[in-house]
C-alpha cells in the first residue's frame, strides 16, 4: 500500500513539475496524458479512486484520533498504538498529498488549456490586426493615387475650360465677321441691283435718242 502511494505521489509530482516547467516536448506529453484521463471513462475512474482514497483518509484520521484519545485517557500509549498511529499518520499524509497533487494537476491543466486558447486567440487577433493594417495601408495608397488623379482631372478640366473659353471667343469673332460679311454682301447686292436699274434706264434713254436721231435724218 505504501509503495503504491509513494509511486503515485512521485508520478503526480513529476507530472505537476512537467506542467509547471516546459522541458522540450514533455509538457505536451503530460498535457495529452491528463486530457486522456479526462476523456471517456477516465473521469469516472478518477472520481472513484479519489473517493476511495478520501474514505481511506477519513478512516486513517479517525483511527489517529481514537488512538490519541485512548492515550490521553490512559495517560500512556502502548508500543502497538504508537506503531498504528505512525502507520495511519503516514498513510493519511501520503493520501492527502496524493489528492492535493491530483487537484493541483487538474488546475494546472485547466489553466494551461486556457493559456493555449488565449495564445491562439492572441495570434489570430494579431494576424487580423496585421491584415487590417495592410488593408488600411493599401486603402491609403489608393486614396493618395485617387487624390493625385483627381488633381490631374481638375487640372485637365481647368485647361479644357480655358480652351473652351478661347474657342467660344474665337467662335464669337467668327460669327461677328460672318455677320459683317453678310451685311457687306447684302449691301453689294443692293448696289448691284441699283446699278442694273440704272443700266436699264440708260439703255432706254439710249434707244430713245437713237430713235429721235433716226426720225430727224
Coordinates of N, CA and C in Angstrom, one line a residue:
X1 N 0.8 -1.2 0.0 CA 0.0 0.0 0.0 C 0.9 1.3 0.0
X2 N 1.9 1.3 0.9 CA 2.7 2.5 1.0 C 3.5 2.6 -0.3
X3 N 4.1 1.5 -0.8 CA 4.9 1.6 -2.0 C 4.0 2.1 -3.2
X4 N 2.8 1.7 -3.3 CA 1.9 2.2 -4.3 C 1.6 3.7 -4.1
X5 N 1.4 4.1 -2.9 CA 1.1 5.5 -2.6 C 2.3 6.4 -3.0
X6 N 3.5 5.9 -2.6 CA 4.8 6.6 -2.9 C 4.9 6.7 -4.4
X7 N 4.6 5.6 -5.1 CA 4.8 5.6 -6.6 C 3.8 6.6 -7.2
X8 N 2.5 6.6 -6.8 CA 1.6 7.5 -7.3 C 2.0 9.0 -7.0
X9 N 2.5 9.2 -5.8 CA 2.9 10.5 -5.3 C 4.0 11.1 -6.2
X10 N 5.0 10.2 -6.4 CA 6.2 10.6 -7.3 C 5.7 10.9 -8.7
X11 N 4.8 10.0 -9.2 CA 4.3 10.2 -10.6 C 3.5 11.5 -10.7
X12 N 2.7 11.8 -9.7 CA 2.0 13.1 -9.7 C 2.9 14.3 -9.6
X13 N 3.9 14.2 -8.8 CA 4.9 15.3 -8.6 C 5.6 15.5 -9.9
X14 N 6.0 14.4 -10.6 CA 6.6 14.6 -11.9 C 5.7 15.2 -13.0
X15 N 4.4 14.8 -13.0 CA 3.5 15.4 -13.9 C 3.3 16.9 -13.6
X16 N 3.1 17.2 -12.3 CA 2.9 18.6 -11.9 C 4.2 19.4 -12.3
X17 N 5.4 18.9 -12.1 CA 6.6 19.6 -12.5 C 6.7 19.8 -14.0
X18 N 6.3 18.8 -14.8 CA 6.3 19.0 -16.2 C 5.3 20.0 -16.7
X19 N 4.2 20.1 -16.0 CA 3.2 21.1 -16.4 C 3.6 22.5 -16.0
X20 N 4.4 22.6 -14.9 CA 4.8 23.9 -14.5 C 6.0 24.4 -15.2
X21 N 6.9 23.5 -15.6 CA 8.2 23.8 -16.3 C 8.2 23.2 -17.6
X22 N 8.4 24.0 -18.7 CA 8.4 23.4 -20.0 C 9.8 22.8 -20.3
X23 N 9.8 21.5 -20.5 CA 11.0 20.8 -20.8 C 10.8 20.1 -22.1
X24 N 11.2 20.7 -23.2 CA 11.1 20.2 -24.5 C 9.6 19.8 -24.8
X25 N 9.4 18.6 -25.4 CA 8.1 18.1 -25.7 C 7.4 17.4 -24.5
X26 N 8.0 17.4 -23.4 CA 7.5 16.6 -22.2 C 6.2 17.2 -21.7
X27 N 6.1 18.6 -21.8 CA 4.9 19.2 -21.3 C 3.7 18.8 -22.2
X28 N 3.9 18.7 -23.5 CA 2.8 18.3 -24.4 C 2.4 16.9 -24.1
X29 N 3.4 16.0 -23.8 CA 3.1 14.6 -23.5 C 2.3 14.6 -22.2
X30 N 2.7 15.4 -21.2 CA 1.9 15.4 -19.9 C 0.5 15.9 -20.1
X31 N 0.4 17.0 -21.0 CA -1.0 17.5 -21.3 C -1.9 16.5 -22.0
X32 N -1.3 15.7 -22.9 CA -2.1 14.7 -23.6 C -2.5 13.6 -22.6
X33 N -1.6 13.2 -21.7 CA -1.9 12.2 -20.7 C -3.1 12.7 -19.8
X34 N -3.0 13.9 -19.3 CA -4.1 14.4 -18.5 C -5.4 14.5 -19.3
X35 N -5.3 14.9 -20.5 CA -6.5 15.0 -21.4 C -7.1 13.7 -21.6
X36 N -6.3 12.6 -21.8 CA -6.8 11.3 -22.0 C -7.5 10.8 -20.7
X37 N -6.9 11.2 -19.5 CA -7.6 10.8 -18.2 C -8.9 11.5 -18.0
X38 N -9.1 12.7 -18.7 CA -10.4 13.4 -18.6 C -11.4 13.1 -19.7
X39 N -11.1 12.2 -20.6 CA -12.0 11.8 -21.7 C -12.4 10.4 -21.5
X40 N -13.6 10.1 -22.0 CA -14.1 8.7 -22.0 C -14.5 8.3 -20.6
X41 N -14.1 7.1 -20.2 CA -14.3 6.6 -18.8 C -13.3 7.1 -17.8
X42 N -12.4 7.9 -18.2 CA -11.3 8.4 -17.3 C -11.9 9.2 -16.2
X43 N -12.8 10.2 -16.4 CA -13.3 11.0 -15.2 C -14.0 10.1 -14.2
X44 N -14.8 9.2 -14.6 CA -15.5 8.3 -13.7 C -14.5 7.5 -12.8
X45 N -13.5 6.9 -13.5 CA -12.4 6.2 -12.8 C -11.7 7.0 -11.8
X46 N -11.3 8.2 -12.3 CA -10.5 9.1 -11.4 C -11.4 9.5 -10.2
X47 N -12.7 9.8 -10.4 CA -13.5 10.1 -9.3 C -13.7 9.0 -8.3
X48 N -13.8 7.8 -8.8 CA -14.0 6.6 -8.0 C -12.7 6.4 -7.1
X49 N -11.5 6.5 -7.8 CA -10.3 6.3 -7.0 C -10.1 7.4 -6.0
X50 N -10.5 8.7 -6.3 CA -10.4 9.8 -5.4 C -11.3 9.6 -4.2
X51 N -12.6 9.2 -4.5 CA -13.5 8.9 -3.4 C -13.0 7.8 -2.5
X52 N -12.4 6.7 -3.1 CA -11.9 5.7 -2.3 C -10.8 6.1 -1.4
X53 N -9.8 6.9 -2.0 CA -8.7 7.4 -1.2 C -9.2 8.4 -0.1
X54 N -10.2 9.2 -0.4 CA -10.8 10.1 0.6 C -11.4 9.3 1.8
X55 N -12.1 8.2 1.5 CA -12.7 7.4 2.5 C -11.6 6.8 3.4
X56 N -10.5 6.3 2.7 CA -9.4 5.7 3.5 C -8.7 6.8 4.3
X57 N -8.6 8.1 3.8 CA -8.1 9.2 4.5 C -8.9 9.5 5.8
X58 N -10.2 9.5 5.6 CA -11.1 9.7 6.8 C -11.0 8.6 7.8
X59 N -10.8 7.4 7.3 CA -10.7 6.3 8.2 C -9.4 6.4 9.0
X60 N -8.3 6.8 8.3 CA -7.0 6.9 9.0 C -7.0 8.0 10.0
X61 N -7.6 9.1 9.6 CA -7.7 10.3 10.5 C -8.5 9.9 11.7
X62 N -9.6 9.1 11.5 CA -10.5 8.7 12.7 C -9.7 7.8 13.6
X63 N -8.9 6.9 13.0 CA -8.1 5.9 13.8 C -7.0 6.7 14.6
X64 N -6.4 7.7 13.9 CA -5.4 8.5 14.7 C -6.0 9.2 15.8
X65 N -7.2 9.8 15.6 CA -7.9 10.5 16.7 C -8.3 9.5 17.8
X66 N -8.7 8.4 17.5 CA -9.1 7.4 18.5 C -7.9 7.0 19.3
X67 N -6.7 6.7 18.6 CA -5.5 6.4 19.4 C -5.1 7.5 20.3
X68 N -5.2 8.8 19.8 CA -4.8 9.9 20.7 C -5.7 10.0 21.9
X69 N -7.0 9.8 21.7 CA -8.0 9.9 22.8 C -7.7 8.8 23.8
X70 N -7.4 7.6 23.3 CA -7.2 6.5 24.2 C -5.9 6.7 25.0
X71 N -4.9 7.3 24.3 CA -3.6 7.6 25.0 C -3.9 8.7 26.1
X72 N -4.7 9.7 25.8 CA -5.0 10.7 26.8 C -5.7 10.1 28.0
X73 N -6.7 9.2 27.7 CA -7.4 8.6 28.8 C -6.5 7.7 29.7
X74 N -5.7 6.9 29.0 CA -4.8 6.0 29.8 C -3.6 6.7 30.4
X75 N -3.2 7.8 29.8 CA -2.1 8.5 30.2 C -0.8 8.0 29.6
X76 N -0.9 7.0 28.9 CA 0.3 6.4 28.2 C -0.2 5.8 26.9
X77 N 0.8 5.6 26.0 CA 0.5 5.0 24.7 C 1.3 3.7 24.6
X78 N 0.6 2.6 24.2 CA 1.4 1.4 24.1 C 2.2 1.4 22.8
X79 N 3.2 0.5 22.8 CA 4.1 0.5 21.6 C 3.2 0.1 20.3
X80 N 2.2 -0.8 20.5 CA 1.4 -1.2 19.4 C 0.6 0.0 18.9
X81 N 0.1 0.8 19.8 CA -0.7 2.0 19.4 C 0.2 3.1 18.7
X82 N 1.5 3.2 19.2 CA 2.4 4.1 18.6 C 2.7 3.7 17.1
X83 N 2.9 2.3 16.9 CA 3.1 1.8 15.6 C 1.9 2.1 14.7
X84 N 0.7 1.8 15.2 CA -0.5 2.1 14.4 C -0.7 3.6 14.1
X85 N -0.4 4.4 15.2 CA -0.5 5.9 15.0 C 0.4 6.4 13.9
X86 N 1.7 5.9 13.9 CA 2.6 6.4 12.9 C 2.2 5.8 11.5
X87 N 1.8 4.6 11.5 CA 1.4 4.0 10.2 C 0.2 4.7 9.6
X88 N -0.8 5.0 10.4 CA -2.0 5.7 9.9 C -1.7 7.2 9.6
X89 N -0.8 7.8 10.3 CA -0.4 9.1 10.0 C 0.4 9.2 8.7
X90 N 1.3 8.2 8.5 CA 2.0 8.2 7.2 C 1.0 7.9 6.0
X91 N 0.1 7.0 6.3 CA -0.9 6.7 5.2 C -1.8 8.0 4.9
X92 N -2.2 8.6 6.0 CA -3.1 9.8 5.8 C -2.3 10.9 5.1
X93 N -1.0 11.1 5.5 CA -0.2 12.1 4.8 C 0.0 11.8 3.3
X94 N 0.3 10.6 3.0 CA 0.5 10.2 1.6 C -0.8 10.4 0.8
X95 N -1.9 9.9 1.4 CA -3.2 10.1 0.7 C -3.5 11.6 0.5
X96 N -3.3 12.4 1.5 CA -3.6 13.8 1.4 C -2.7 14.5 0.4
X97 N -1.4 14.2 0.4 CA -0.6 14.8 -0.6 C -1.0 14.3 -2.0
X98 N -1.4 13.0 -2.1 CA -1.8 12.5 -3.4 C -3.0 13.2 -4.0
X99 N -4.0 13.4 -3.1 CA -5.2 14.1 -3.5 C -4.9 15.6 -3.8
X100 N -4.1 16.2 -3.0 CA -3.7 17.6 -3.3 C -3.0 17.7 -4.6
X101 N -2.0 16.8 -4.9 CA -1.3 16.9 -6.2 C -2.2 16.6 -7.3
X102 N -3.2 15.8 -7.2 CA -4.2 15.5 -8.2 C -5.0 16.8 -8.5
X103 N -5.4 17.5 -7.4 CA -6.1 18.7 -7.6 C -5.2 19.8 -8.3
X104 N -4.0 19.8 -7.9 CA -3.0 20.8 -8.5 C -2.8 20.5 -10.0
X105 N -2.7 19.2 -10.3 CA -2.5 18.8 -11.7 C -3.8 19.2 -12.5
X106 N -5.0 19.0 -12.0 CA -6.2 19.3 -12.7 C -6.3 20.8 -12.9
X107 N -5.9 21.6 -11.9 CA -6.0 23.1 -12.1 C -4.9 23.6 -13.1
X108 N -3.7 23.0 -13.0 CA -2.6 23.4 -13.9 C -3.0 23.1 -15.4
X109 N -3.6 21.9 -15.6 CA -4.1 21.5 -16.9 C -5.2 22.5 -17.4
X110 N -6.1 22.8 -16.5 CA -7.2 23.7 -16.9 C -6.6 25.1 -17.3
X111 N -5.7 25.6 -16.5 CA -5.2 27.0 -16.8 C -4.2 27.0 -18.0
X112 N -3.5 25.9 -18.2 CA -2.7 25.8 -19.4 C -3.5 25.7 -20.6
X113 N -4.7 25.0 -20.6 CA -5.6 25.0 -21.7 C -6.1 26.4 -22.0
X114 N -6.5 27.1 -20.9 CA -6.9 28.5 -21.1 C -5.8 29.3 -21.7
X115 N -4.6 29.1 -21.2 CA -3.4 29.9 -21.7 C -3.2 29.6 -23.2
X116 N -3.3 28.3 -23.6 CA -3.1 28.0 -25.0 C -4.2 28.6 -25.9
X117 N -5.4 28.6 -25.4 CA -6.5 29.2 -26.1 C -6.3 30.7 -26.3
X118 N -5.9 31.3 -25.2 CA -5.7 32.8 -25.2 C -4.5 33.1 -26.2
X119 N -3.5 32.2 -26.2 CA -2.4 32.5 -27.2 C -2.9 32.4 -28.6
X120 N -3.7 31.3 -28.8 CA -4.2 31.2 -30.2 C -5.1 32.4 -30.6
X121 N -6.0 32.8 -29.7 CA -6.8 33.9 -30.0 C -6.0 35.2 -30.1
X122 N -4.9 35.3 -29.3 CA -4.0 36.5 -29.5 C -3.3 36.5 -30.8
X123 N -2.8 35.3 -31.3 CA -2.2 35.2 -32.6 C -3.2 35.5 -33.7
X124 N -4.4 35.0 -33.5 CA -5.4 35.3 -34.5 C -5.7 36.8 -34.6
X125 N -5.8 37.4 -33.4 CA -6.1 38.8 -33.3 C -4.9 39.6 -33.9
X126 N -3.7 39.1 -33.6 CA -2.5 39.8 -34.2 C -2.5 39.7 -35.7
X127 N -2.9 38.5 -36.2 CA -2.9 38.4 -37.7 C -4.0 39.3 -38.3
X128 N -5.2 39.3 -37.5 CA -6.3 40.2 -38.0 C -5.9 41.7 -38.0
X129 N -5.1 42.1 -36.9 CA -4.7 43.5 -36.9 C -3.7 43.7 -38.0
X130 N -2.8 42.8 -38.3 CA -1.8 43.0 -39.4 C -2.5 43.1 -40.7
X131 N -3.6 42.2 -40.9 CA -4.3 42.3 -42.1 C -5.1 43.6 -42.3
X132 N -5.6 44.1 -41.1 CA -6.3 45.4 -41.2 C -5.3 46.5 -41.5
X133 N -4.1 46.4 -40.9 CA -3.1 47.4 -41.2 C -2.7 47.4 -42.6
X134 N -2.6 46.2 -43.2 CA -2.2 46.1 -44.6 C -3.4 46.7 -45.5
X135 N -4.6 46.4 -45.1 CA -5.7 46.9 -45.9 C -5.8 48.4 -45.7
X136 N -5.5 48.9 -44.5 CA -5.5 50.4 -44.3 C -4.4 51.1 -45.1
X137 N -3.2 50.4 -45.2 CA -2.1 50.9 -45.9 C -2.5 51.0 -47.4
X138 N -3.0 49.9 -47.9 CA -3.4 49.8 -49.3 C -4.5 50.8 -49.6
X139 N -5.4 51.0 -48.6 CA -6.5 52.0 -48.8 C -5.9 53.4 -48.9
X140 N -5.0 53.7 -48.0 CA -4.3 55.0 -48.1 C -3.6 55.2 -49.4
X141 N -2.9 54.2 -49.9 CA -2.2 54.3 -51.1 C -3.2 54.6 -52.3
X142 N -4.3 53.8 -52.2 CA -5.3 54.0 -53.3 C -5.9 55.4 -53.1
X143 N -6.1 55.9 -51.9 CA -6.7 57.2 -51.7 C -5.7 58.3 -52.2
X144 N -4.4 58.1 -51.9 CA -3.4 59.0 -52.4 C -3.4 59.0 -54.0
X145 N -3.4 57.8 -54.6 CA -3.5 57.7 -56.0 C -4.7 58.4 -56.6
X146 N -5.9 58.2 -55.9 CA -7.1 58.8 -56.4 C -7.1 60.3 -56.2
X147 N -6.5 60.8 -55.1 CA -6.4 62.2 -54.9 C -5.5 62.8 -56.0
X148 N -4.4 62.2 -56.3 CA -3.5 62.7 -57.4 C -4.2 62.7 -58.7
X149 N -5.0 61.6 -59.0 CA -5.7 61.5 -60.2 C -6.8 62.6 -60.2
X150 N -7.4 62.9 -59.1 CA -8.5 63.9 -59.0 C -7.8 65.3 -59.3
X151 N -6.6 65.5 -58.8 CA -5.9 66.8 -59.0 C -5.6 66.9 -60.5
X152 N -5.2 65.8 -61.1 CA -4.9 65.8 -62.6 C -6.2 66.1 -63.4
X153 N -7.3 65.4 -62.9 CA -8.5 65.7 -63.6 C -9.0 67.1 -63.5
X154 N -8.8 67.7 -62.3 CA -9.1 69.1 -62.1 C -8.3 70.0 -62.9
X155 N -7.0 69.7 -63.1 CA -6.1 70.5 -63.9 C -6.6 70.4 -65.4
X156 N -6.9 69.1 -65.8 CA -7.4 68.9 -67.2 C -8.7 69.7 -67.4
X157 N -9.6 69.6 -66.4 CA -10.9 70.3 -66.5 C -10.6 71.8 -66.6
X158 N -9.7 72.4 -65.8 CA -9.4 73.8 -65.9 C -8.8 74.2 -67.2
X159 N -7.9 73.3 -67.7 CA -7.3 73.6 -69.1 C -8.4 73.5 -70.2
X160 N -9.3 72.5 -70.1 CA -10.3 72.4 -71.1 C -11.3 73.6 -71.0
X161 N -11.6 74.0 -69.7 CA -12.4 75.2 -69.6 C -11.8 76.4 -70.2
X162 N -10.5 76.6 -70.0 CA -9.8 77.7 -70.7 C -9.8 77.6 -72.2
X163 N -9.6 76.4 -72.7 CA -9.6 76.2 -74.1 C -11.0 76.5 -74.7
X164 N -12.0 76.0 -73.9 CA -13.4 76.3 -74.3 C -13.7 77.8 -74.4
X165 N -13.2 78.5 -73.4 CA -13.4 79.9 -73.4 C -12.7 80.6 -74.6
X166 N -11.5 80.1 -74.9 CA -10.8 80.6 -76.1 C -11.6 80.3 -77.4
X167 N -12.1 79.0 -77.5 CA -12.9 78.6 -78.6 C -14.2 79.4 -78.7
X168 N -14.8 79.7 -77.6 CA -16.0 80.5 -77.6 C -15.8 81.9 -78.1
X169 N -14.7 82.5 -77.6 CA -14.3 83.9 -78.0 C -14.0 83.9 -79.5
X170 N -13.3 82.8 -80.0 CA -13.0 82.8 -81.4 C -14.3 82.5 -82.2
X171 N -15.2 81.7 -81.7 CA -16.4 81.5 -82.4 C -17.2 82.7 -82.5
X172 N -17.2 83.5 -81.4 CA -17.9 84.8 -81.4 C -17.3 85.8 -82.4
X173 N -16.0 85.7 -82.5 CA -15.3 86.6 -83.5 C -15.7 86.2 -84.9
X174 N -15.7 84.8 -85.2 CA -16.1 84.3 -86.5 C -17.5 84.7 -86.8
X175 N -18.4 84.5 -85.8 CA -19.8 84.8 -86.0 C -20.0 86.3 -86.4
X176 N -19.2 87.2 -85.6 CA -19.3 88.6 -85.9 C -18.8 88.9 -87.3
X177 N -17.7 88.3 -87.7 CA -17.1 88.6 -89.0 C -18.1 88.1 -90.1
X178 N -18.7 86.9 -89.8 CA -19.7 86.4 -90.7 C -20.9 87.3 -90.9
X179 N -21.4 87.9 -89.8 CA -22.5 88.8 -89.9 C -22.1 90.1 -90.7
X180 N -20.8 90.6 -90.4 CA -20.3 91.7 -91.2 C -20.2 91.4 -92.6
X181 N -19.7 90.2 -92.9 CA -19.6 89.8 -94.4 C -20.9 89.7 -95.0
X182 N -21.9 89.1 -94.3 CA -23.3 89.0 -94.8 C -23.9 90.4 -95.1
X183 N -23.6 91.3 -94.1 CA -24.2 92.7 -94.3 C -23.5 93.3 -95.5
X184 N -22.2 93.1 -95.7 CA -21.5 93.6 -96.9 C -22.0 93.1 -98.2
X185 N -22.3 91.8 -98.2 CA -22.8 91.1 -99.4 C -24.2 91.7 -99.7
X186 N -25.0 91.8 -98.6 CA -26.3 92.4 -98.9 C -26.2 93.8 -99.5
X187 N -25.2 94.6 -98.9 CA -25.0 96.0 -99.5 C -24.6 95.9 -100.9
X188 N -23.7 95.0 -101.2 CA -23.2 94.8 -102.6 C -24.3 94.4 -103.5
X189 N -25.2 93.5 -103.0 CA -26.3 93.1 -103.9 C -27.3 94.2 -104.1
X190 N -27.5 95.0 -103.1 CA -28.4 96.2 -103.3 C -27.8 97.2 -104.3
X191 N -26.5 97.4 -104.1 CA -25.8 98.3 -105.0 C -25.8 97.8 -106.5
X192 N -25.7 96.5 -106.6 CA -25.7 95.8 -107.9 C -27.1 96.0 -108.5
X193 N -28.1 95.8 -107.7 CA -29.5 96.0 -108.2 C -29.7 97.4 -108.7
X194 N -29.2 98.4 -107.9 CA -29.4 99.8 -108.3 C -28.6 100.1 -109.6
X195 N -27.4 99.5 -109.7 CA -26.6 99.7 -111.0 C -27.4 99.1 -112.2
X196 N -28.0 97.9 -111.9 CA -28.7 97.2 -113.0 C -29.9 98.1 -113.5
X197 N -30.6 98.6 -112.4 CA -31.7 99.5 -112.8 C -31.2 100.8 -113.5
X198 N -30.1 101.3 -113.1 CA -29.5 102.5 -113.8 C -29.1 102.1 -115.2
X199 N -28.6 100.9 -115.4 CA -28.1 100.5 -116.7 C -29.3 100.3 -117.6
X200 N -30.4 99.7 -117.0 CA -31.6 99.6 -117.9 C -32.2 101.0 -118.3
X201 N -32.2 101.9 -117.4 CA -32.7 103.2 -117.7 C -31.8 103.9 -118.8
X202 N -30.5 103.7 -118.6 CA -29.6 104.3 -119.7 C -29.8 103.7 -121.0
X203 N -30.1 102.4 -121.0 CA -30.4 101.7 -122.3 C -31.7 102.3 -122.9
X204 N -32.7 102.5 -122.1 CA -33.9 103.0 -122.6 C -33.7 104.4 -123.2
X205 N -32.9 105.2 -122.4 CA -32.6 106.6 -122.9 C -31.8 106.5 -124.2
X206 N -30.9 105.6 -124.3 CA -30.1 105.4 -125.5 C -31.0 105.1 -126.7
X207 N -31.9 104.2 -126.4 CA -32.8 103.8 -127.5 C -33.7 104.9 -128.0
X208 N -34.1 105.7 -127.0 CA -35.0 106.9 -127.3 C -34.1 107.9 -128.1
X209 N -32.9 108.1 -127.8 CA -32.1 109.1 -128.5 C -31.8 108.6 -129.9
X210 N -31.6 107.3 -130.1 CA -31.3 106.7 -131.4 C -32.5 106.9 -132.3
X211 N -33.7 106.6 -131.7 CA -34.9 106.7 -132.5 C -35.2 108.2 -132.9
X212 N -34.9 109.1 -132.0 CA -35.0 110.5 -132.4 C -34.1 110.9 -133.5
X213 N -32.9 110.5 -133.4 CA -31.9 110.8 -134.5 C -32.3 110.2 -135.8
X214 N -32.9 109.0 -135.7 CA -33.4 108.3 -136.9 C -34.5 109.1 -137.6
X215 N -35.4 109.7 -136.8 CA -36.5 110.5 -137.4 C -36.0 111.8 -138.0
X216 N -35.0 112.4 -137.4 CA -34.5 113.6 -137.9 C -33.8 113.4 -139.3
X217 N -33.1 112.3 -139.4 CA -32.4 112.0 -140.6 C -33.4 111.8 -141.7

